[in-house]
Short mmCIF file of C-alpha atoms in Angstrom, two decimals:
data_model
loop_
_atom_site.label_atom_id
_atom_site.label_comp_id
_atom_site.label_asym_id
_atom_site.label_seq_id
_atom_site.Cartn_x
_atom_site.Cartn_y
_atom_site.Cartn_z
CA MET A 1273 29.96 -179.66 -44.09
CA GLY A 1274 30.98 -176.46 -46.19
CA ALA A 1275 28.47 -174.41 -44.40
CA SER A 1276 30.14 -171.56 -42.16
CA ARG A 1277 28.14 -172.78 -39.09
CA PHE A 1278 26.81 -176.12 -38.31
CA ILE A 1279 26.36 -178.88 -36.22
CA PHE A 1280 28.04 -182.45 -36.82
CA THR A 1281 27.17 -185.67 -34.85
CA SER A 1282 28.96 -188.96 -34.58
CA GLU A 1283 28.00 -191.99 -32.50
CA SER A 1284 30.34 -194.82 -30.87
CA VAL A 1285 29.16 -198.10 -29.40
CA ALA A 1286 30.23 -200.38 -26.39
CA GLU A 1287 32.08 -203.49 -26.69
CA GLY A 1288 28.91 -205.02 -25.39
CA HIS A 1289 26.92 -203.66 -28.43
CA PRO A 1290 25.28 -207.07 -30.56
CA ASP A 1291 27.40 -205.83 -33.55
CA LYS A 1292 30.46 -205.20 -31.56
CA VAL A 1293 30.32 -208.79 -29.84
CA CYS A 1294 30.15 -210.30 -33.34
CA ASP A 1295 33.31 -208.25 -34.40
CA LEU A 1296 35.15 -209.11 -31.71
CA ILE A 1297 34.68 -212.73 -32.19
CA ALA A 1298 35.68 -212.40 -35.66
CA ASP A 1299 39.08 -210.54 -34.89
CA THR A 1300 39.53 -213.05 -31.88
CA VAL A 1301 39.37 -215.95 -34.48
CA LEU A 1302 41.70 -213.85 -36.95
CA ASP A 1303 44.22 -213.89 -33.90
CA ALA A 1304 44.13 -217.21 -33.02
CA TYR A 1305 44.99 -218.14 -36.82
CA LEU A 1306 47.61 -215.68 -37.28
CA ALA A 1307 49.40 -216.61 -33.91
CA GLN A 1308 49.66 -220.30 -35.14
CA ASP A 1309 49.94 -219.32 -39.05
CA PRO A 1310 51.05 -215.78 -40.26
CA GLU A 1311 49.97 -216.76 -43.70
CA SER A 1312 46.44 -217.57 -42.70
CA ARG A 1313 43.54 -216.27 -45.22
CA VAL A 1314 40.96 -215.51 -42.67
CA ALA A 1315 37.24 -214.36 -43.71
CA CYS A 1316 35.15 -214.64 -40.66
CA GLU A 1317 31.53 -213.32 -40.51
CA VAL A 1318 29.64 -213.83 -37.10
CA LEU A 1319 26.04 -213.27 -36.24
CA CYS A 1320 24.77 -213.33 -32.58
CA LYS A 1321 21.07 -214.07 -31.36
CA GLY A 1322 19.65 -215.08 -28.31
CA ASP A 1323 21.73 -218.03 -27.47
CA THR A 1324 23.16 -218.90 -30.81
CA VAL A 1325 26.29 -217.81 -32.22
CA VAL A 1326 26.61 -218.53 -36.06
CA LEU A 1327 30.28 -218.53 -37.73
CA ALA A 1328 30.37 -218.51 -41.13
CA GLY A 1329 33.12 -217.63 -43.99
CA GLU A 1330 36.12 -219.04 -45.56
CA ILE A 1331 39.58 -219.98 -43.68
CA THR A 1332 42.85 -221.35 -45.33
CA ALA A 1333 45.64 -222.01 -42.97
CA ALA A 1334 48.04 -224.44 -41.57
CA ALA A 1335 46.56 -224.07 -38.18
CA ALA A 1336 44.46 -226.06 -35.62
CA VAL A 1337 42.06 -223.33 -33.95
CA ASP A 1338 39.33 -224.19 -31.50
CA HIS A 1339 36.59 -222.07 -32.94
CA ALA A 1340 34.37 -222.55 -29.85
CA ALA A 1341 36.98 -221.51 -27.48
CA CYS A 1342 37.33 -218.33 -29.56
CA VAL A 1343 34.04 -217.63 -29.26
CA ARG A 1344 33.65 -218.13 -25.53
CA GLU A 1345 36.82 -216.28 -24.78
CA ALA A 1346 35.53 -212.92 -26.65
CA ILE A 1347 32.08 -213.09 -24.62
CA ARG A 1348 33.64 -213.47 -21.39
CA ARG A 1349 36.22 -210.76 -21.95
CA ILE A 1350 33.28 -208.33 -23.01
CA GLY A 1351 31.45 -209.76 -19.94
CA TYR A 1352 28.41 -211.70 -20.62
CA THR A 1353 28.62 -214.19 -17.83
CA ASP A 1354 25.36 -214.50 -16.30
CA PRO A 1355 23.82 -217.80 -16.86
CA ASP A 1356 20.51 -216.66 -16.28
CA GLU A 1357 20.77 -214.63 -19.87
CA PRO A 1358 19.91 -216.46 -23.07
CA PHE A 1359 23.53 -215.01 -24.20
CA SER A 1360 26.39 -215.90 -22.24
CA ALA A 1361 29.90 -217.54 -22.66
CA ASP A 1362 29.18 -220.63 -21.17
CA GLY A 1363 25.83 -220.81 -22.45
CA ALA A 1364 26.13 -219.78 -26.22
CA GLN A 1365 25.34 -222.56 -29.08
CA ILE A 1366 27.70 -222.43 -31.32
CA VAL A 1367 26.97 -222.92 -35.32
CA GLU A 1368 29.80 -223.23 -37.76
CA LEU A 1369 29.37 -222.59 -41.66
CA MET A 1370 33.18 -222.63 -42.69
CA THR A 1371 34.89 -223.61 -45.70
CA GLN A 1372 38.31 -222.93 -47.20
CA GLN A 1373 39.12 -219.73 -49.43
CA GLY A 1374 38.24 -219.85 -53.25
CA GLN A 1375 41.03 -221.33 -55.36
CA GLU A 1376 40.59 -218.23 -57.71
CA ILE A 1377 41.07 -215.35 -55.10
CA ALA A 1378 43.95 -217.55 -53.72
CA ARG A 1379 45.71 -217.51 -56.86
CA GLY A 1380 45.12 -213.97 -57.29
CA ILE A 1381 46.71 -213.22 -53.79
CA ALA A 1382 49.63 -215.53 -54.36
CA ARG A 1383 50.68 -214.06 -57.90
CA GLY A 1384 53.83 -212.76 -57.45
CA LEU A 1385 54.96 -213.93 -54.14
CA THR A 1386 58.33 -214.79 -54.72
CA LYS A 1387 58.67 -210.69 -54.08
CA VAL A 1388 56.26 -210.41 -51.11
CA PRO A 1389 55.37 -206.56 -52.13
CA ALA A 1390 54.12 -207.98 -55.70
CA GLN A 1391 51.23 -210.02 -53.75
CA GLY A 1392 47.84 -209.21 -55.60
CA ALA A 1393 44.74 -207.52 -54.12
CA GLY A 1394 42.51 -210.16 -52.31
CA ASP A 1395 39.42 -208.14 -53.85
CA GLN A 1396 38.67 -205.33 -55.83
CA GLY A 1397 37.31 -202.25 -54.23
CA MET A 1398 38.15 -198.56 -53.04
CA MET A 1399 39.29 -197.47 -49.61
CA PHE A 1400 39.70 -194.19 -47.66
CA GLY A 1401 41.79 -192.77 -45.10
CA TYR A 1402 41.05 -189.49 -43.50
CA ALA A 1403 43.02 -186.97 -41.05
CA THR A 1404 42.37 -183.86 -39.58
CA ASP A 1405 44.44 -181.43 -37.28
CA GLU A 1406 41.26 -180.32 -35.00
CA THR A 1407 42.57 -183.37 -32.43
CA ARG A 1408 46.02 -184.22 -31.26
CA GLU A 1409 44.67 -187.72 -32.47
CA LEU A 1410 44.14 -186.32 -36.06
CA MET A 1411 40.67 -187.44 -35.77
CA PRO A 1412 37.31 -185.53 -35.83
CA LEU A 1413 36.26 -184.61 -32.58
CA PRO A 1414 32.82 -185.69 -32.30
CA ILE A 1415 33.81 -189.36 -32.73
CA LEU A 1416 36.96 -189.23 -30.76
CA LEU A 1417 34.71 -187.99 -27.52
CA ALA A 1418 32.15 -190.39 -28.22
CA HIS A 1419 34.71 -193.46 -28.40
CA ARG A 1420 35.77 -191.89 -25.20
CA LEU A 1421 32.50 -192.03 -23.50
CA ALA A 1422 31.99 -195.58 -24.80
CA ARG A 1423 35.12 -196.48 -23.38
CA ARG A 1424 34.79 -194.96 -20.05
CA LEU A 1425 31.61 -197.03 -19.22
CA ALA A 1426 33.42 -200.10 -20.15
CA GLU A 1427 36.59 -199.19 -17.88
CA ASP A 1428 34.22 -198.40 -14.90
CA ARG A 1429 32.35 -201.79 -15.45
CA HIS A 1430 35.09 -203.88 -15.92
CA GLN A 1431 37.17 -202.55 -13.11
CA GLY A 1432 34.21 -202.78 -10.58
CA ARG A 1433 33.94 -198.92 -9.84
CA VAL A 1434 30.03 -199.41 -11.00
CA SER A 1435 28.51 -202.54 -10.25
CA TRP A 1436 25.02 -202.02 -11.81
CA LEU A 1437 26.47 -201.55 -15.11
CA ARG A 1438 26.10 -203.98 -17.79
CA PRO A 1439 27.99 -204.53 -21.21
CA ASP A 1440 25.83 -202.81 -23.74
CA ALA A 1441 25.79 -199.00 -24.55
CA LYS A 1442 25.74 -196.29 -27.28
CA THR A 1443 27.15 -193.01 -27.35
CA GLN A 1444 26.39 -189.97 -29.20
CA VAL A 1445 28.30 -186.46 -29.36
CA SER A 1446 27.09 -183.11 -31.46
CA VAL A 1447 29.79 -180.56 -32.22
CA LEU A 1448 29.13 -177.02 -33.29
CA TYR A 1449 31.54 -175.86 -35.91
CA GLU A 1450 32.20 -172.50 -36.96
CA ASN A 1451 34.16 -171.92 -40.25
CA GLY A 1452 35.36 -175.17 -40.36
CA HIS A 1453 36.63 -174.90 -36.39
CA ALA A 1454 34.98 -177.11 -33.80
CA LYS A 1455 33.42 -174.21 -31.14
CA GLU A 1456 31.73 -176.53 -28.54
CA VAL A 1457 30.15 -179.88 -27.81
CA THR A 1458 26.26 -178.91 -27.71
CA THR A 1459 24.67 -182.44 -27.21
CA VAL A 1460 25.61 -185.68 -25.51
CA LEU A 1461 23.76 -189.07 -25.50
CA VAL A 1462 24.26 -191.95 -23.42
CA SER A 1463 22.26 -194.97 -23.41
CA THR A 1464 23.72 -197.59 -21.21
CA GLN A 1465 22.47 -201.09 -20.11
CA HIS A 1466 22.19 -201.25 -16.16
CA ARG A 1467 20.98 -203.63 -13.67
CA GLY A 1468 17.13 -203.69 -13.16
CA ASP A 1469 16.94 -202.37 -9.53
CA VAL A 1470 18.76 -199.12 -10.76
CA ALA A 1471 16.58 -196.06 -10.56
CA ALA A 1472 16.77 -194.01 -13.63
CA ALA A 1473 17.83 -190.79 -11.34
CA ALA A 1474 21.35 -193.07 -10.49
CA VAL A 1475 22.07 -193.80 -13.78
CA ARG A 1476 21.58 -189.98 -14.99
CA SER A 1477 23.55 -188.68 -12.17
CA TYR A 1478 26.47 -191.19 -12.86
CA VAL A 1479 26.69 -190.37 -16.49
CA ALA A 1480 26.11 -186.53 -15.93
CA ASP A 1481 28.30 -186.15 -13.02
CA ARG A 1482 30.88 -188.63 -13.75
CA VAL A 1483 31.36 -190.34 -17.03
CA VAL A 1484 30.70 -186.94 -19.00
CA PRO A 1485 33.28 -184.57 -17.38
CA ALA A 1486 35.91 -187.20 -17.57
CA ALA A 1487 35.59 -188.16 -21.31
CA LEU A 1488 34.93 -184.83 -22.63
CA GLY A 1489 37.75 -182.97 -20.47
CA PRO A 1490 37.93 -179.57 -21.64
CA TRP A 1491 34.87 -179.84 -23.93
CA HIS A 1492 32.72 -180.19 -21.16
CA HIS A 1493 30.80 -176.81 -20.18
CA SER A 1494 27.50 -175.93 -18.11
CA GLY A 1495 25.66 -175.39 -20.86
CA LEU A 1496 25.71 -179.01 -22.36
CA GLN A 1497 22.44 -180.91 -23.04
CA ILE A 1498 23.08 -184.52 -21.79
CA LEU A 1499 20.52 -187.00 -22.42
CA VAL A 1500 20.57 -190.10 -20.81
CA ASN A 1501 18.65 -193.68 -21.53
CA PRO A 1502 15.79 -191.47 -23.33
CA THR A 1503 13.30 -194.41 -23.17
CA GLY A 1504 13.22 -194.13 -19.33
CA SER A 1505 15.48 -197.43 -18.82
CA PHE A 1506 17.96 -199.83 -20.47
CA VAL A 1507 17.70 -203.36 -18.83
CA GLN A 1508 17.38 -205.79 -21.40
CA GLY A 1509 20.23 -205.64 -24.14
CA GLY A 1510 23.00 -207.63 -25.77
CA PRO A 1511 22.56 -210.25 -28.16
CA SER A 1512 20.05 -211.77 -25.84
CA VAL A 1513 17.32 -209.49 -27.36
CA ASP A 1514 18.88 -207.96 -30.20
CA CYS A 1515 20.54 -209.35 -33.28
CA GLY A 1516 24.18 -208.86 -33.91
CA LEU A 1517 26.19 -208.84 -37.24
CA THR A 1518 29.85 -208.33 -38.03
CA GLY A 1519 30.48 -205.09 -40.16
CA ARG A 1520 27.51 -203.17 -39.50
CA LYS A 1521 29.29 -200.59 -37.62
CA ILE A 1522 31.90 -199.31 -40.07
CA ILE A 1523 31.26 -195.43 -39.73
CA VAL A 1524 31.61 -196.15 -35.66
CA ASP A 1525 35.13 -197.86 -36.97
CA THR A 1526 36.28 -195.17 -38.74
CA TYR A 1527 35.67 -191.25 -38.56
CA GLY A 1528 32.00 -191.16 -37.24
CA GLY A 1529 30.61 -190.15 -40.77
CA ALA A 1530 32.91 -186.99 -41.41
CA ALA A 1531 34.86 -188.55 -44.34
CA ARG A 1532 33.78 -191.00 -46.73
CA HIS A 1533 33.69 -194.83 -46.45
CA GLY A 1534 34.60 -197.45 -48.86
CA GLY A 1535 31.87 -199.82 -47.99
CA GLY A 1536 33.90 -202.83 -46.81
CA SER A 1537 34.11 -203.88 -43.16
CA PHE A 1538 37.28 -204.62 -41.40
CA SER A 1539 36.78 -207.26 -38.55
CA GLY A 1540 37.28 -210.87 -39.21
CA LYS A 1541 39.34 -209.96 -42.04
CA ASP A 1542 43.37 -211.06 -42.45
CA PRO A 1543 45.67 -208.56 -44.05
CA SER A 1544 45.46 -209.62 -47.64
CA LYS A 1545 42.09 -208.20 -47.50
CA VAL A 1546 42.48 -204.70 -48.90
CA ASP A 1547 39.00 -203.45 -47.37
CA ARG A 1548 41.02 -203.49 -44.10
CA THR A 1549 44.79 -203.28 -45.09
CA GLY A 1550 44.26 -200.39 -47.91
CA ALA A 1551 42.11 -198.44 -45.19
CA TYR A 1552 44.68 -198.60 -42.75
CA PHE A 1553 47.15 -197.54 -45.10
CA CYS A 1554 45.43 -194.82 -46.24
CA ARG A 1555 44.85 -193.30 -42.81
CA TYR A 1556 48.46 -193.50 -42.28
CA VAL A 1557 48.89 -191.23 -45.30
CA ALA A 1558 46.60 -188.82 -44.92
CA ARG A 1559 48.44 -188.55 -41.31
CA GLN A 1560 51.54 -187.76 -43.07
CA LEU A 1561 50.00 -185.23 -45.00
CA ILE A 1562 48.86 -183.44 -41.90
CA HIS A 1563 52.52 -183.76 -40.18
CA ARG A 1564 53.98 -182.34 -42.98
CA GLY A 1565 51.89 -179.42 -42.97
CA LEU A 1566 50.59 -179.96 -46.41
CA ALA A 1567 46.83 -179.80 -45.22
CA LYS A 1568 44.50 -179.40 -42.40
CA LYS A 1569 42.24 -181.89 -43.82
CA ALA A 1570 43.05 -184.56 -45.96
CA GLU A 1571 41.45 -187.77 -47.57
CA VAL A 1572 43.03 -190.30 -49.39
CA GLN A 1573 41.60 -193.02 -51.61
CA VAL A 1574 42.70 -196.26 -52.97
CA ALA A 1575 41.43 -198.65 -55.48
CA TYR A 1576 42.31 -202.04 -56.43
CA ALA A 1577 41.57 -204.90 -58.90
CA ILE A 1578 41.75 -208.26 -57.64
CA GLY A 1579 44.85 -209.99 -58.18
CA MET A 1580 46.66 -207.15 -58.97
CA ALA A 1581 49.24 -205.56 -56.69
CA GLU A 1582 49.55 -201.94 -58.16
CA PRO A 1583 46.41 -200.04 -57.45
CA VAL A 1584 44.10 -198.93 -60.33
CA SER A 1585 44.02 -195.44 -58.83
CA VAL A 1586 45.25 -193.25 -55.85
CA HIS A 1587 43.36 -189.76 -55.09
CA VAL A 1588 44.06 -186.97 -52.79
CA GLY A 1589 41.97 -184.31 -51.48
CA THR A 1590 42.39 -181.26 -48.92
CA PHE A 1591 39.51 -179.74 -48.86
CA GLY A 1592 40.85 -176.24 -49.67
CA THR A 1593 43.05 -176.34 -46.52
CA GLY A 1594 46.31 -176.84 -47.98
CA ASP A 1595 48.46 -177.39 -51.63
CA ALA A 1596 46.33 -180.05 -53.60
CA SER A 1597 49.17 -180.28 -56.00
CA ALA A 1598 51.97 -180.74 -53.55
CA ALA A 1599 49.91 -183.05 -51.26
CA ALA A 1600 49.14 -185.27 -54.61
CA ASP A 1601 53.05 -185.34 -55.29
CA PHE A 1602 53.77 -186.06 -51.91
CA VAL A 1603 51.52 -189.14 -51.76
CA LYS A 1604 53.17 -190.71 -54.92
CA ARG A 1605 56.21 -191.48 -52.91
CA PHE A 1606 54.10 -194.13 -50.95
CA ASP A 1607 53.82 -197.87 -51.87
CA PHE A 1608 50.32 -198.64 -52.05
CA ARG A 1609 50.96 -202.62 -53.00
CA PRO A 1610 49.26 -204.58 -50.51
CA GLY A 1611 52.16 -206.67 -49.90
CA ALA A 1612 54.29 -203.48 -49.31
CA VAL A 1613 51.64 -202.52 -46.74
CA ILE A 1614 51.76 -205.57 -45.06
CA GLU A 1615 55.63 -205.69 -44.69
CA ARG A 1616 55.61 -201.97 -43.64
CA PHE A 1617 53.27 -202.39 -40.80
CA ASP A 1618 53.93 -206.06 -40.18
CA LEU A 1619 50.51 -206.91 -40.50
CA LYS A 1620 50.71 -210.86 -40.16
CA ARG A 1621 50.65 -210.31 -36.31
CA PRO A 1622 48.14 -211.29 -34.13
CA ILE A 1623 47.20 -207.26 -33.11
CA TYR A 1624 43.47 -207.22 -34.36
CA ARG A 1625 41.51 -207.83 -31.33
CA GLN A 1626 42.94 -204.40 -29.95
CA THR A 1627 41.28 -202.77 -33.05
CA THR A 1628 37.76 -203.84 -32.48
CA ASN A 1629 36.62 -201.40 -30.27
CA TYR A 1630 36.30 -197.63 -30.02
CA GLY A 1631 37.47 -197.22 -33.67
CA HIS A 1632 40.23 -198.39 -35.84
CA PHE A 1633 41.90 -194.98 -35.79
CA GLY A 1634 43.61 -192.64 -33.39
CA LYS A 1635 44.84 -195.26 -30.91
CA PRO A 1636 48.58 -194.81 -30.75
CA GLU A 1637 49.21 -198.37 -30.01
CA LEU A 1638 48.52 -199.29 -33.50
CA PRO A 1639 51.08 -199.26 -36.24
CA TRP A 1640 49.47 -197.01 -39.03
CA GLU A 1641 49.01 -194.35 -36.29
CA VAL A 1642 52.75 -194.11 -35.73
#
């Protein structure tokens, strides 16, 4: 990334991608519990394949949630409703492998709850947050544009503008950088599922003439290379043919590879899980560094020990784009304790389904993006 001239690529996936189907089911279950009991402890993992959905994990809550109804609601919301397909909202077979949260973890989280900010971390681990001034959303351009492409496909399908689109899709955007600045988009790749009687030329025309210009806006240009369904067709897709699993799209969920990732996924985890809460707060703090003019690019890392509220470390990097010492001093003002973060953003609300698709960052409606 330090070279003066290079091309960087990021990908996104649509909500009908098998892994994202699983993420949405997991976050739908999470929201259902939080709607009834804000203190719910949820760690929900999902696997989808063929006509089967497997729910596994640990849940402790003063709530009565119909897991099967959550699964079918999420699948129907995505658009998998064709009864002739193995995977559909009404036809899915649901297997549940759920237990309660382990008592040792529960004790660690509960430690110090007489004062909410003293809540212990739900696990050990390190999380990263990143921000860059190369876009208004303070996101890297490649992942931002890849998300816009995937979202546009979904909008056209849901609004009935293109009747032959199907839910599964992947997008990819390559951007040329010179001296650290985005200069132009070089290549766009769109693979989108479609009805079997639609010709490849029609799919290409729709993507090249309508989707790409709308999603790229001023970054669209006549010399752009556009690749559409490189194998020739994309009729079979979704969990009917491919296996999906929660937590496999963590780079799509964050910065498209432009910044580091701690390794923990987000979806299906309640806010006591620092994999989620810590990453959200690091993003928030990195954004503040950009807004304050302390850096043009900023990365914040936090690390926790299970059961302890205070982080074991906080690290700040500015990539040579600002005053590293001033940035580090500024970050010391923030309270990284999990309970304090939950309190600051009011995270015990059922807000997580809106995070699942097209990135957990760069959306103005999310509290850590304010």
